[in-house]
Every structure is written in C-alpha cells, then in structure tokens.
C-alpha cells in the first residue's frame, strides 16, 4: 500500500466490546469519517498494514494482542486515540508516549471523542 | 494496720505481764519482810527480856534485902552483869515525891529526889517491869526501866542506862538481818527522839515497812523495818523476773511485728506486682485488640477496594456504550428531542453521568497515584477550582487567599479542593455561604473550606473520612476518603470541626515545602 495517499476520513475503531465499537463507529460515521472496525489487536494490525488510516481509535484491554501490543508492533502508526477503562502503566506510557495522540478514559463524553479524532487527523496533516 | 495492732497488743501484753509479775514479786517481798520483821522483833524481845530479867532479879534481891536496909553484895554482883554505864537505884516514897534510898552507878545519888521522866515511871510502876520514854541526860539519850510498885514499902528498882541508838548501824550491816534496816522506838510511834536503837540513820523509816510491837512485861515499844535499799528479799533473780518478762514479751512482740511487717510488705509488693502485671497485660490486650481492629479494618478496606476496583472498571465499558447510545439517540431524534423523549433521555444522561462519577471515584480511590510535586500558587488553585465548580444558585462564595506558593501536586490539590467545595455546596441545598481560605505560614499551608450548612453530627464526624461512609442520599462515600488519602500523600492532614456559628469547617494542612517533611 505504499505510495497510496491516505484517505483523510478513514478511521479504524478497535475494541473487543461490540456495543462500544459499533457505537463509536456510528458516532464517527455521523461525523463523516469512513470507519472500519476491528474486534481485536491482530485484526487491527492486519488492517493497518494493508490500508492507510487518518486515525485509529484503540482500546487497550483486549483478549489476544491488546492495544499496547498493537502500538509496540507499529513503528510509525497513524495518530492513535486511546480509549481505555484502565490507566496505562507508567512504563508503557513512557515507551509509547510518541505514538499516542489522545488518551480518553472510559466513559467519556462522545463530544470529546469527536474532538480528539478531529484533532488527531488535523495534527497528522490530513485534509478533512 | 496489722503491724500496729500486733505492736499495740504486744506492748499491752508486755506491760500487763510486767505488772502481774511485779505484783507477785512485791507480794512475795512483803511476805518475806513480814516474816523477817517478826523474827527480828522476837530477837529484840528476847534481848529486852534479858535486861528485864536482870531488872527482875535486882528487884527481887532488893525486896529480900530490904528489911536489912541494904540491897547487899549479891545485888552488886547482879548489877555488875549489866553493861558499863548502867546505874541502878532503889527508890522509895518520900514527902513531896520519891527519894533514892540506894544507888549504884553514875546517875543516882542517895537521898536525892527523882526527877521526871523517871518520876512518872516510878509513880505508875507496878509489879512488872515498865519503861520510860527516851530522855536526855547531859545531852545524851538515856532510858530507864522500873519495877515496883514504889508504894509497896520495898520501893521501886530503877535501872537507867545511856543509849547510843546508832552504834549498831555499821555493825549490823552484816549478820542475820542484814537485809533489813529499821529502828526500835520507845513508843508505838516513830518519833526520832524515841529511837532506842537503829540500823539506819534515816528515821523515821519510810517506804515499804513492817511495824512490829515489842512487848516485854510492861514495856511497850515498837519496831519498824524495811528491806535494805538495793536489796530484795526474794533475791535478785526473782526481782528481775518482771523485767525479764517485760523484755521477753517486748522481744517476742518485736519479732512478731517484724514478721508481720515483712509479710505485709511482701503481700503489698506481690499485690503491686500483680496490679502492674495486670495493667501491662490489659495494655497489651488493648494494643492487640486495636491492632486486630486495624488489621480487620485494613483487610476489609483492601477487600472492599479490590471489589471497588473490579466494579469500577467493569462499569466503565457499559457506561461508555450507554453514553454513546444517548449521543446517537440525540443525533437521531434532534437536540432537544421531541417530548416526552427529551425528558426521559435527559434523565438517562444525568443518571449515566452519576454512574460515571461513581466509577471514577472508585477507580481514583483504589488506584492512588504518587504525587508529582511542583510549585503551586494557592490563590491560582482556589480560583481554578471555583471556576471549575461554580456555586449553585443561592450559594455565596467568599475567598480569602494569598499568593503564597507551596510545593504540591497541582492535580491532586485541585481534586482535594474540588471535593471539599462540592461537599460544601451539597450541604446547603437551600443556599448559604461558603468561605474558602488558603494561606501559608511558618512552613505549613492551610486550606479551609467552611459552609453555613447544618454542620456534621459528632457520630458522623468520627467516620466521615472512612471510605464508603456517606450522609448523602446519592453520595458514594469516597470523596472525603480520597481527600484524606491525597492530603496524607502530601504529608499533611485534614480535620473537621463545626464552625462558628454553625456549619462544617474542613481544614487541610500540608507542608509548604516537601523537603521539610518529617
């Protein structure tokens, strides 16, 4: 997929909780993003390696390959909005500092999610 | 007390024993004195009787020789038996008195009248011997024995002799009656002038005395004796008995007193030991109980915390989904949604927000973060807090802060103030006033949040900082527990008192500089 211009409105939502994932996806679709969904880290990595996303909304705690593993696996990931019900361990936070654009603690007002995704896309120099 | 009783009883017994023994010994002494006195009296009587015998003999010879007009050579020989200094006279009645008809010795001259006191003795003389009182002849005491009667025609025989009453004081210091001292008087009284002889210079004889009559024919004398001073008739051993008893009983008493006292002291010591051990035991029991309670409390807290953590986290995912759903609903239905959907939707959003706060509180309580210290200006923090949590309508806020800078975790100190200010608002649903004061003095910063609400009941105040303790219908009971935890992580403390005139006043004290923490 190298050389392909990333679509400004392509956003990947990764969460093992179906209700959260689908509702987040729907909120973002409502904002005009083309939203893809992944229910675990493996699937997310697969998608990110084959397509370009303007932003990734990533849950941290997931069965099989969790959010931290996804971030560790990607050298230059797209802007990542982390949403989690758990705080990052200090060591992880330090290591992954440059790879996380926003951190949202669950539950969050949906408006903040929208702002975070928009801010991340903009900061990454996307068009939108 | 027992010791004193034993002491008093012992001393009383000693005195009683002494008195009883002394009385027995005294009685014994008195009996011996009477006995010795009787014996002495009988010896003296026999001596006087000897003299009386001579007087009788002289008298008889005079009677025999009277018709011849002389007493005769036999009489002289009899008179010679008497001691030197004795004078003998035959006295006959004469006109105007009595005259000496015959004389032998220095005191009488034939033809002379007899003078008193011999005159009285002669006048009253009878057929048995009688005596005069002691009288003075040329300044020396003398005594006369008379046998008559003078009117019988034969006349009366008078034997007069000088007395040396105290000659025997020294010579009788040893002998059969050496234990006694006393005097023989020529009367029944004790007049010093009437001493016939004495074994002491101290007349009249005083003290414990025995008086015995000395009666020989018509001579009636008396003898008064007592034990020689320093001599006890019962012997020194017997006389020592009362003292021996006294000392013995006193010694026994002392022994008993010492034993009693030692036992009492041992008892007291043991009692003290027991008391002190009991106190120690009770103290350690109390400590143990307190430690156990603390352990139970901390274990309960830890268990509760664990559960709270799980619940808090598990709530977060469904709450996220619900929040998202509300958002999507609102997007679909419009904002505001048509009635009555808007009413129900708004309520669902409100309650979800409360649940979200609970989940946050649970997590914040269970997952404490170490403070990150940085310089914080007190007035800035207070204003930030009041901006973030504006007072509800009806509540006035007054601020009293200074631009003092302390070392603190800005986020945590803000959370502390937000919690306290929110509490104050909630304590006054009908409105009121809140005072927020913050200043640093002497190395310690104080943050005070006071409200004009109803205040906190004492029983509730004691538990107010415990996690999950709440007086509010919708409270989680974690706000003040979090406050305390955060303040303590700053090396400070938080306290509550009911303000003046009422309401609750929370005071947070933290060190100005963390370097100065103890």
Coordinates of C-alpha atoms in Angstrom, one line a residue:
Chain A
X1 CA 0.0 0.0 0.0
X2 CA 3.0 2.3 -0.1
X3 CA 2.6 5.5 -2.1
X4 CA -1.1 5.5 -1.7
X5 CA -2.4 8.8 -0.3
X6 CA -4.2 8.1 3.0
X7 CA -7.9 9.0 2.9
X8 CA -8.4 11.8 5.3
X9 CA -11.7 10.3 6.6
X10 CA -10.6 6.8 7.1
X11 CA -10.7 5.9 10.8
X12 CA -10.2 2.5 12.4
X13 CA -12.0 1.7 15.6
X14 CA -10.6 -1.2 17.6
X15 CA -12.5 -2.6 20.6
X16 CA -13.5 -6.1 21.6
X17 CA -16.7 -4.8 23.1
X18 CA -19.2 -4.9 20.3
X19 CA -21.5 -2.2 21.7
X20 CA -18.7 0.2 22.3
X21 CA -17.1 -0.5 19.0
X22 CA -20.2 -0.2 16.9
X23 CA -21.5 2.9 18.8
X24 CA -18.1 4.7 18.5
X25 CA -18.0 3.8 14.8
X26 CA -21.5 5.1 14.3
X27 CA -20.7 8.4 16.1
X28 CA -17.7 8.9 13.9
X29 CA -19.6 7.9 10.7
X30 CA -22.0 10.6 11.8
X31 CA -19.1 13.0 11.6
X32 CA -18.4 11.9 8.0
X33 CA -15.5 9.5 8.6
X34 CA -15.1 6.3 6.8
X35 CA -14.9 3.9 9.7
X36 CA -13.5 0.5 9.7
X37 CA -13.9 -1.8 12.8
X38 CA -11.6 -4.4 14.3
X39 CA -12.6 -6.5 17.3
X40 CA -9.0 -7.4 18.4
X41 CA -5.4 -6.3 18.0
X42 CA -4.5 -8.9 15.4
X43 CA -7.2 -7.8 13.2
X44 CA -6.3 -4.2 13.7
X45 CA -2.7 -4.8 12.8
X46 CA -3.8 -6.6 9.7
X47 CA -5.9 -3.7 8.7
X48 CA -3.4 -1.0 9.5
X49 CA -0.7 -2.8 7.5
X50 CA -2.9 -3.0 4.4
X51 CA -4.7 0.3 4.5
X52 CA -3.9 3.8 5.5
X53 CA -6.0 5.4 8.2
X54 CA -6.1 9.0 9.2
X55 CA -6.6 7.9 12.8
X56 CA -7.0 4.8 14.9
X57 CA -9.3 4.7 18.0
X58 CA -7.8 2.0 20.1
X59 CA -9.0 0.1 23.2
X60 CA -6.2 -1.1 25.4
X61 CA -7.6 -4.2 27.1
X62 CA -8.4 -6.8 24.6
X63 CA -8.1 -10.6 24.5
X64 CA -5.3 -11.8 22.3
X65 CA -3.0 -9.0 21.2
X66 CA -4.1 -5.9 23.2
X67 CA -3.7 -2.2 22.4
X68 CA -0.2 -2.0 23.9
X69 CA 0.9 -4.8 21.7
X70 CA -0.6 -3.1 18.6
X71 CA 1.3 0.1 19.4
X72 CA 4.5 -1.8 20.1
X73 CA 4.2 -3.6 16.7
X74 CA 3.8 -0.4 14.7
X75 CA 6.9 1.7 14.0
X76 CA 5.1 4.7 12.6
X77 CA 1.4 4.3 13.3
X78 CA -1.2 6.8 12.3
X79 CA -2.4 9.1 15.1
X80 CA -3.9 7.0 17.8
X81 CA -6.7 7.9 20.2
X82 CA -6.6 5.5 23.1
X83 CA -9.8 4.8 24.9
X84 CA -9.5 2.7 28.0
X85 CA -11.1 1.9 31.3
X86 CA -7.6 1.3 32.7
X87 CA -4.8 3.7 33.1
X88 CA -1.6 3.0 31.2
X89 CA 1.2 1.5 33.2
X90 CA 3.9 4.1 33.7
X91 CA 6.5 2.1 31.8
X92 CA 4.1 1.7 28.9
X93 CA 3.2 5.4 28.9
X94 CA 6.8 6.4 28.7
X95 CA 7.6 4.0 25.9
X96 CA 4.5 4.7 23.9
X97 CA 4.5 8.5 24.5
X98 CA 5.1 9.4 20.9
X99 CA 2.6 7.0 19.5
X100 CA -0.5 8.2 21.4
X101 CA -2.1 11.4 20.2
X102 CA -5.0 11.4 22.7
X103 CA -6.0 9.4 25.8
X104 CA -9.6 9.1 26.7
X105 CA -10.6 7.4 29.9
X106 CA -13.8 5.5 29.7
X107 CA -16.6 6.6 30.0
X108 CA -16.1 9.8 28.1
X109 CA -18.5 12.3 26.6
X110 CA -18.8 11.5 22.9
X111 CA -18.1 15.1 22.1
X112 CA -14.6 14.7 23.4
X113 CA -14.1 11.6 21.2
X114 CA -15.1 13.6 18.2
X115 CA -12.8 16.4 19.2
X116 CA -9.9 14.0 19.8
X117 CA -10.3 12.3 16.4
X118 CA -10.6 15.6 14.6
X119 CA -7.6 17.0 16.4
X120 CA -5.5 13.9 15.7
X121 CA -6.4 13.9 12.0
X122 CA -5.6 17.6 11.7
X123 CA -2.4 17.3 13.6
X124 CA -1.3 14.5 11.3
X125 CA -1.7 16.9 8.4
X126 CA -4.7 15.2 7.0
X127 CA -7.1 17.1 4.7
X128 CA -10.6 16.6 6.2
Chain B
X1 CA -2.5 -1.7 110.2
X2 CA -2.0 -5.3 111.3
X3 CA 1.5 -4.4 112.3
X4 CA 0.2 -1.6 114.5
X5 CA -2.4 -3.9 116.1
X6 CA 0.3 -6.5 116.8
X7 CA 2.6 -3.8 118.2
X8 CA -0.1 -2.4 120.5
X9 CA -1.3 -5.8 121.6
X10 CA 2.3 -6.9 122.3
X11 CA 3.2 -3.8 124.3
X12 CA 0.0 -4.2 126.2
X13 CA 0.8 -7.8 126.9
X14 CA 4.3 -6.9 128.0
X15 CA 3.1 -4.2 130.4
X16 CA 0.4 -6.4 131.8
X17 CA 2.9 -9.3 132.2
X18 CA 5.3 -7.0 133.9
X19 CA 2.7 -5.6 136.2
X20 CA 1.4 -9.0 137.2
X21 CA 4.9 -10.4 137.8
X22 CA 5.9 -7.3 139.6
X23 CA 2.9 -7.6 141.9
X24 CA 3.6 -11.2 142.6
X25 CA 7.2 -10.4 143.4
X26 CA 6.2 -7.4 145.5
X27 CA 3.7 -9.6 147.4
X28 CA 6.5 -12.1 147.9
X29 CA 8.8 -9.3 149.1
X30 CA 6.1 -8.1 151.5
X31 CA 5.5 -11.5 152.9
X32 CA 9.3 -12.1 153.4
X33 CA 9.6 -8.7 155.0
X34 CA 6.8 -9.5 157.5
X35 CA 8.4 -12.8 158.2
X36 CA 11.8 -11.3 158.7
X37 CA 10.3 -8.5 160.7
X38 CA 8.6 -10.9 163.1
X39 CA 11.8 -12.8 163.6
X40 CA 13.7 -9.6 164.2
X41 CA 11.0 -8.5 166.6
X42 CA 11.3 -11.7 168.6
X43 CA 15.1 -11.5 168.8
X44 CA 14.7 -7.9 170.1
X45 CA 12.1 -9.0 172.5
X46 CA 14.4 -11.7 173.9
X47 CA 17.2 -9.1 174.3
X48 CA 14.9 -6.8 176.1
X49 CA 13.6 -9.7 178.2
X50 CA 17.3 -10.4 179.2
X51 CA 17.5 -6.9 180.5
X52 CA 14.1 -7.3 182.1
X53 CA 15.5 -10.5 183.8
X54 CA 18.3 -8.6 185.4
X55 CA 15.9 -5.8 186.5
X56 CA 13.6 -8.5 188.0
X57 CA 16.5 -10.2 189.8
X58 CA 17.8 -6.9 191.1
X59 CA 14.2 -6.0 192.2
X60 CA 13.8 -9.4 193.9
X61 CA 17.1 -9.1 195.7
X62 CA 16.2 -5.6 196.8
X63 CA 13.0 -7.0 198.2
X64 CA 14.8 -9.7 200.1
X65 CA 17.4 -7.4 201.5
X66 CA 15.2 -4.5 202.2
X67 CA 14.5 -5.4 205.8
X68 CA 18.3 -5.2 206.4
X69 CA 18.3 -1.7 204.9
X70 CA 20.7 -2.7 202.2
X71 CA 20.4 -4.4 198.8
X72 CA 23.5 -6.3 199.5
X73 CA 26.6 -7.8 197.9
X74 CA 24.5 -10.3 195.8
X75 CA 22.8 -7.4 194.3
X76 CA 26.0 -5.7 193.4
X77 CA 27.2 -8.8 191.7
X78 CA 24.0 -8.9 189.7
X79 CA 24.3 -5.3 188.8
X80 CA 27.8 -5.9 187.6
X81 CA 26.4 -8.2 184.9
X82 CA 24.9 -5.2 183.4
X83 CA 26.9 -3.2 180.9
X84 CA 29.1 -0.3 181.8
X85 CA 27.3 3.0 182.2
X86 CA 24.2 1.3 183.8
X87 CA 23.0 2.9 187.0
X88 CA 20.7 1.1 189.5
X89 CA 18.7 2.8 192.2
X90 CA 16.2 1.8 194.9
X91 CA 13.6 4.5 195.1
X92 CA 11.2 5.0 198.0
X93 CA 8.3 7.3 198.5
X94 CA 9.3 10.5 200.5
X95 CA 7.3 13.6 201.3
X96 CA 6.8 15.5 198.0
X97 CA 8.0 12.7 195.8
X98 CA 10.5 9.8 195.7
X99 CA 14.0 9.7 197.0
X100 CA 16.9 7.4 196.2
X101 CA 17.4 5.0 199.0
X102 CA 20.2 3.0 197.4
X103 CA 22.3 3.9 194.4
X104 CA 24.9 2.2 192.3
X105 CA 26.4 3.7 189.1
X106 CA 26.9 7.3 188.0
X107 CA 23.4 8.6 187.6
X108 CA 22.0 8.4 191.1
X109 CA 23.0 9.9 194.5
X110 CA 21.4 8.5 197.7
X111 CA 19.0 10.9 199.3
X112 CA 18.2 12.8 196.0
X113 CA 14.7 13.2 194.7
X114 CA 13.9 11.6 191.4
X115 CA 13.0 13.8 188.6
X116 CA 10.9 13.4 185.6
X117 CA 10.6 11.4 183.4
X118 CA 11.8 8.7 185.8
X119 CA 9.4 10.1 188.4
X120 CA 6.3 9.3 186.2
X121 CA 7.6 5.8 185.6
X122 CA 8.2 5.2 189.3
X123 CA 4.8 6.7 190.2
X124 CA 3.0 4.4 187.8
X125 CA 5.2 1.4 188.3
X126 CA 3.6 -2.0 189.0
X127 CA 4.9 -5.4 189.9
X128 CA 6.2 -6.0 186.4
X129 CA 8.9 -4.1 184.6
X130 CA 7.9 -0.9 182.7
X131 CA 10.0 1.7 180.8
X132 CA 10.3 5.4 180.4
X133 CA 10.4 7.2 177.1
X134 CA 13.8 8.2 175.9
X135 CA 15.0 11.2 177.7
X136 CA 18.2 13.3 177.8
X137 CA 20.9 13.2 180.4
X138 CA 23.5 15.8 179.9
X139 CA 22.6 16.0 176.2
X140 CA 22.8 12.2 175.7
X141 CA 19.8 10.0 175.3
X142 CA 19.0 7.6 178.1
X143 CA 16.3 5.2 179.1
X144 CA 15.1 3.8 182.4
X145 CA 13.4 0.6 183.3
X146 CA 11.4 0.5 186.5
X147 CA 9.9 -2.3 188.5
X148 CA 7.7 -1.6 191.6
X149 CA 5.5 -0.8 192.9
X150 CA 7.2 2.0 194.7
X151 CA 4.4 2.2 197.3
X152 CA 4.9 -1.4 198.4
X153 CA 7.3 -0.4 201.1
X154 CA 10.1 -2.0 199.4
X155 CA 10.3 0.8 196.9
X156 CA 10.9 0.6 193.2
X157 CA 14.0 -0.5 191.4
X158 CA 15.2 1.8 188.6
X159 CA 17.8 0.8 186.0
X160 CA 18.9 3.7 183.9
X161 CA 21.3 3.4 181.1
X162 CA 22.6 5.7 178.3
X163 CA 21.7 5.0 174.7
X164 CA 23.8 5.1 171.6
X165 CA 21.0 4.4 169.2
X166 CA 23.1 4.4 166.0
X167 CA 26.0 2.4 167.2
X168 CA 24.7 -0.6 165.5
X169 CA 24.2 0.9 162.1
X170 CA 27.5 -0.3 160.9
X171 CA 27.9 -3.4 163.0
X172 CA 24.6 -4.8 161.8
X173 CA 25.4 -4.3 158.2
X174 CA 26.2 -7.9 158.1
X175 CA 24.5 -10.6 160.1
X176 CA 21.3 -12.4 160.2
X177 CA 19.1 -9.4 159.5
X178 CA 21.5 -7.6 157.2
X179 CA 18.8 -7.5 154.6
X180 CA 16.7 -5.3 156.8
X181 CA 17.1 -1.8 158.1
X182 CA 14.9 -0.3 160.8
X183 CA 14.6 1.2 164.2
X184 CA 13.2 0.3 167.6
X185 CA 11.3 3.1 169.3
X186 CA 10.4 3.5 173.0
X187 CA 6.9 4.2 172.0
X188 CA 4.3 3.0 169.4
X189 CA 5.1 6.0 167.2
X190 CA 8.2 6.8 165.2
X191 CA 9.4 10.0 166.7
X192 CA 13.2 10.3 166.1
X193 CA 13.8 11.3 169.7
X194 CA 12.4 7.9 170.8
X195 CA 14.9 5.8 168.9
X196 CA 16.2 3.1 171.2
X197 CA 18.5 1.7 168.5
X198 CA 18.5 1.8 164.8
X199 CA 20.3 0.1 161.9
X200 CA 19.9 3.2 159.7
X201 CA 20.4 6.9 160.1
X202 CA 17.2 7.5 158.2
X203 CA 14.5 7.7 160.8
X204 CA 11.6 7.6 160.7
X205 CA 11.8 4.6 158.4
X206 CA 9.8 5.1 155.3
X207 CA 8.9 3.0 152.2
X208 CA 7.6 -0.4 152.3
X209 CA 7.8 -1.0 156.1
X210 CA 6.6 -3.5 158.6
X211 CA 5.8 -2.4 162.2
X212 CA 6.0 -5.0 164.9
X213 CA 5.2 -4.4 168.6
X214 CA 8.0 -5.2 171.1
X215 CA 6.3 -6.1 174.3
X216 CA 8.2 -7.4 177.3
X217 CA 6.2 -7.2 180.5
X218 CA 5.1 -3.6 180.9
X219 CA 7.5 -2.3 178.3
X220 CA 5.7 -1.4 175.1
X221 CA 8.0 -0.5 172.2
X222 CA 7.7 -0.8 168.5
X223 CA 10.0 -1.9 165.7
X224 CA 9.7 -0.5 162.2
X225 CA 11.8 -2.3 159.5
X226 CA 12.1 -2.3 155.8
X227 CA 14.3 -4.1 153.3
X228 CA 17.8 -2.5 153.0
X229 CA 17.8 -0.2 150.0
X230 CA 19.2 -2.1 146.9
X231 CA 18.4 -5.4 148.5
X232 CA 15.4 -7.6 147.5
X233 CA 14.3 -10.1 149.9
X234 CA 13.2 -12.5 147.2
X235 CA 16.7 -12.4 145.7
X236 CA 17.9 -10.6 142.5
X237 CA 16.7 -13.4 140.2
X238 CA 13.1 -13.2 141.4
X239 CA 13.1 -9.4 141.5
X240 CA 14.4 -9.4 137.9
X241 CA 11.5 -11.5 136.8
X242 CA 9.1 -8.7 135.9
X243 CA 11.8 -7.1 133.8
X244 CA 12.7 -10.4 132.3
X245 CA 9.0 -10.9 131.4
X246 CA 8.8 -7.3 130.1
X247 CA 11.8 -7.7 127.9
X248 CA 10.9 -11.2 126.7
X249 CA 7.3 -10.2 125.7
X250 CA 8.7 -7.0 124.1
X251 CA 11.2 -9.1 122.2
X252 CA 8.5 -11.5 121.1
X253 CA 6.4 -8.5 120.1
X254 CA 9.2 -7.0 118.1
X255 CA 9.7 -10.4 116.4
X256 CA 6.0 -10.6 115.6
X257 CA 5.9 -7.0 114.4
X258 CA 8.9 -7.6 112.1
X259 CA 7.4 -10.8 110.8
X260 CA 4.0 -9.2 110.3
X261 CA 5.6 -6.2 108.6
X262 CA 7.7 -8.4 106.4
X263 CA 4.7 -10.5 105.4
X264 CA 2.6 -7.3 104.9
X265 CA 5.3 -5.8 102.7
X266 CA 5.7 -9.0 100.7
X267 CA 1.9 -9.0 100.3
X268 CA 1.9 -5.4 99.2
X269 CA 4.8 -6.0 96.9
X270 CA 3.0 -9.0 95.4
X271 CA -0.2 -7.1 95.1
X272 CA 1.7 -4.2 93.4
X273 CA 3.4 -6.7 91.1
X274 CA 0.1 -8.3 90.3
X275 CA -1.5 -4.9 89.6
X276 CA 1.3 -3.8 87.4
X277 CA 1.4 -7.1 85.5
X278 CA -2.4 -6.9 85.1
X279 CA -2.1 -3.3 83.8
X280 CA 0.6 -4.4 81.4
X281 CA -1.5 -7.3 80.3
X282 CA -4.5 -5.1 79.9
X283 CA -2.5 -2.6 78.0
X284 CA -1.1 -5.2 75.6
X285 CA -4.5 -6.7 75.3
X286 CA -5.8 -3.3 74.3
X287 CA -3.0 -2.8 71.9
X288 CA -3.7 -6.3 70.5
X289 CA -7.3 -5.5 70.2
X290 CA -6.6 -2.2 68.5
X291 CA -4.1 -3.9 66.1
X292 CA -6.6 -6.6 65.3
X293 CA -9.3 -4.0 64.7
X294 CA -6.9 -2.1 62.5
X295 CA -6.0 -5.3 60.6
X296 CA -9.6 -6.2 60.2
X297 CA -10.4 -2.7 59.0
X298 CA -7.5 -2.6 56.6
X299 CA -8.3 -6.1 55.3
X300 CA -11.9 -5.1 54.9
X301 CA -10.8 -2.0 53.1
X302 CA -8.4 -3.9 51.0
X303 CA -11.1 -6.4 50.1
X304 CA -13.6 -3.6 49.5
X305 CA -11.0 -1.8 47.5
X306 CA -10.4 -4.8 45.3
X307 CA -14.1 -5.2 44.7
X308 CA -14.5 -1.5 44.1
X309 CA -11.7 -1.6 41.5
X310 CA -13.3 -4.5 39.7
X311 CA -16.7 -2.9 39.8
X312 CA -15.3 0.5 38.7
X313 CA -13.6 -1.0 35.7
X314 CA -16.4 -3.2 34.8
X315 CA -18.8 -0.3 34.9
X316 CA -16.7 1.8 32.5
X317 CA -17.3 -0.3 29.4
X318 CA -21.1 -0.5 29.7
X319 CA -21.2 3.2 30.7
X320 CA -19.3 4.1 27.6
X321 CA -21.7 2.2 25.4
X322 CA -24.7 3.8 27.2
X323 CA -23.2 7.2 26.8
X324 CA -22.6 6.6 23.2
X325 CA -26.1 5.4 22.7
X326 CA -27.5 8.5 24.3
X327 CA -25.4 10.6 22.0
X328 CA -26.6 8.6 18.9
X329 CA -30.2 8.8 20.1
X330 CA -29.9 12.5 20.4
X331 CA -28.4 12.7 16.9
X332 CA -31.3 10.7 15.5
X333 CA -34.1 12.5 17.4
X334 CA -32.7 16.0 17.3
X335 CA -31.4 18.1 20.2
X336 CA -33.6 18.7 22.1
X337 CA -35.6 15.6 21.3
X338 CA -39.3 15.8 21.0
X339 CA -41.3 15.4 24.2
X340 CA -41.6 13.2 26.1
X341 CA -38.5 11.5 24.7
X342 CA -36.3 14.5 25.7
X343 CA -37.4 14.2 29.3
X344 CA -36.5 10.6 29.6
X345 CA -33.3 11.0 27.5
X346 CA -32.2 13.8 29.7
X347 CA -32.8 11.7 32.8
X348 CA -30.9 8.8 31.3
X349 CA -28.0 11.1 30.6
X350 CA -28.0 12.6 34.1
X351 CA -28.1 9.2 35.8
X352 CA -25.4 7.8 33.5
X353 CA -23.2 10.8 34.4
X354 CA -23.7 10.0 38.1
X355 CA -22.8 6.4 37.4
X356 CA -19.7 7.6 35.5
X357 CA -18.7 9.7 38.5
X358 CA -19.0 6.8 40.8
X359 CA -16.9 4.7 38.6
X360 CA -14.3 7.4 38.5
X361 CA -14.3 7.8 42.3
X362 CA -14.0 4.1 42.8
X363 CA -11.0 4.0 40.5
X364 CA -9.4 7.1 42.0
X365 CA -9.8 5.7 45.5
X366 CA -8.4 2.3 44.6
X367 CA -5.6 3.5 42.3
X368 CA -3.8 6.2 44.2
X369 CA -1.1 7.9 42.3
X370 CA 2.1 9.2 43.9
X371 CA 2.1 13.0 43.9
X372 CA 4.3 14.9 41.5
X373 CA 5.4 18.0 43.3
X374 CA 5.7 21.3 41.6
X375 CA 5.4 24.9 42.8
X376 CA 1.7 25.8 43.1
X377 CA 0.2 29.2 43.9
X378 CA -2.6 28.9 46.4
X379 CA -4.7 31.7 45.0
X380 CA -4.5 30.3 41.5
X381 CA -5.6 26.9 42.6
X382 CA -8.5 28.3 44.5
X383 CA -9.7 30.3 41.5
X384 CA -9.3 27.4 39.2
X385 CA -11.4 25.2 41.5
X386 CA -14.1 27.8 41.8
X387 CA -14.2 28.3 38.1
X388 CA -14.5 24.5 37.5
X389 CA -17.1 24.1 40.2
X390 CA -19.2 27.3 40.2
X391 CA -21.6 27.6 43.1
X392 CA -25.2 26.7 42.6
X393 CA -27.8 29.5 42.8
X394 CA -28.4 30.7 46.4
X395 CA -24.8 30.0 47.5
X396 CA -22.4 32.8 48.0
X397 CA -18.7 32.1 47.9
X398 CA -16.2 34.4 49.6
X399 CA -12.5 33.8 49.0
X400 CA -9.6 34.7 51.3
X401 CA -6.3 33.7 49.7
X402 CA -2.8 34.9 49.3
X403 CA -0.3 34.4 46.5
X404 CA 1.7 32.0 48.7
X405 CA 3.5 29.3 46.7
X406 CA 3.7 25.7 48.1
X407 CA 5.2 22.5 46.7
X408 CA 2.3 20.2 45.8
X409 CA 0.8 18.0 43.1
X410 CA -1.4 20.6 41.3
X411 CA -3.9 18.0 40.1
X412 CA -4.3 16.3 43.4
X413 CA -4.5 19.6 45.4
X414 CA -7.2 20.7 42.9
X415 CA -9.1 17.5 43.4
X416 CA -8.9 17.9 47.2
X417 CA -10.4 21.4 46.9
X418 CA -13.0 20.4 44.3
X419 CA -14.2 17.6 46.7
X420 CA -14.4 19.9 49.7
X421 CA -16.1 22.8 47.8
X422 CA -18.6 20.4 46.2
X423 CA -19.3 18.9 49.6
X424 CA -20.0 22.4 50.9
X425 CA -22.4 23.2 48.1
X426 CA -24.2 19.9 48.7
X427 CA -24.5 20.6 52.4
X428 CA -26.7 23.6 51.6
X429 CA -29.5 22.7 49.2
X430 CA -31.4 25.7 50.4
X431 CA -28.5 28.0 49.8
X432 CA -26.0 29.7 52.1
X433 CA -22.4 30.8 52.1
X434 CA -19.1 29.2 51.6
X435 CA -15.7 30.5 52.6
X436 CA -12.5 29.3 51.0
X437 CA -9.3 30.4 52.7
X438 CA -5.8 29.4 51.8
X439 CA -2.5 30.7 53.2
X440 CA 0.9 29.5 54.1
X441 CA 2.5 30.4 57.5
X442 CA 5.5 29.0 59.3
X443 CA 6.2 26.3 56.8
X444 CA 2.7 25.0 56.8
X445 CA -0.1 25.8 54.4
X446 CA -3.8 25.7 55.5
X447 CA -6.7 25.3 53.1
X448 CA -10.0 26.0 54.8
X449 CA -13.5 25.3 53.3
X450 CA -16.3 26.4 55.6
X451 CA -20.0 26.3 54.9
X452 CA -23.1 27.7 56.7
X453 CA -25.0 24.4 56.4
X454 CA -26.2 22.3 59.3
X455 CA -22.8 21.0 60.3
X456 CA -21.8 17.4 60.9
X457 CA -23.2 15.3 63.8
X458 CA -20.5 14.1 66.1
X459 CA -21.1 10.4 65.5
X460 CA -21.0 11.0 61.7
X461 CA -17.9 13.3 62.1
X462 CA -15.9 10.4 63.6
X463 CA -16.5 8.3 60.5
X464 CA -16.6 11.0 57.8
X465 CA -13.3 10.2 56.3
X466 CA -13.9 6.5 56.1
X467 CA -14.4 5.1 52.6
X468 CA -18.0 4.4 51.6
X469 CA -19.3 6.3 54.6
X470 CA -21.7 9.0 53.5
X471 CA -24.5 11.1 54.9
X472 CA -25.8 12.0 51.4
X473 CA -28.6 10.1 49.6
X474 CA -26.6 9.9 46.4
X475 CA -23.1 10.0 47.8
X476 CA -20.5 7.3 47.1
X477 CA -18.8 7.9 50.4
X478 CA -15.5 8.2 48.6
X479 CA -15.0 11.9 48.2
X480 CA -13.6 12.6 51.7
X481 CA -11.7 9.3 51.8
X482 CA -9.9 10.4 48.6
X483 CA -9.3 13.9 50.1
X484 CA -7.7 12.3 53.1
X485 CA -5.6 9.9 51.1
X486 CA -4.3 12.7 48.8
X487 CA -3.6 15.1 51.7
X488 CA -1.7 12.3 53.5
X489 CA 0.3 11.6 50.4
X490 CA 1.4 15.3 50.7
X491 CA 2.5 14.7 54.3
X492 CA -0.5 16.6 55.7
X493 CA -3.7 16.0 57.5
X494 CA -7.3 17.1 57.2
X495 CA -9.7 17.8 60.0
X496 CA -13.3 18.8 60.5
X497 CA -14.8 21.0 63.1
X498 CA -18.2 22.6 63.4
X499 CA -17.7 26.3 62.6
X500 CA -18.9 29.3 64.3
X501 CA -21.9 30.0 64.3
X502 CA -22.6 26.6 62.6
X503 CA -21.8 24.6 59.5
X504 CA -18.9 22.4 58.8
X505 CA -15.3 23.6 58.5
X506 CA -12.7 21.4 56.9
X507 CA -9.1 22.3 57.4
X508 CA -6.3 20.8 55.3
X509 CA -2.8 21.3 56.5
X510 CA 0.1 20.4 54.2
X511 CA 3.8 21.3 54.5
X512 CA 4.8 24.3 52.3
X513 CA 8.0 22.5 51.2
X514 CA 8.2 18.8 50.7
X515 CA 11.9 19.0 51.7
X516 CA 10.8 20.0 55.2
X517 CA 8.6 16.9 55.6
X518 CA 9.5 15.0 58.7

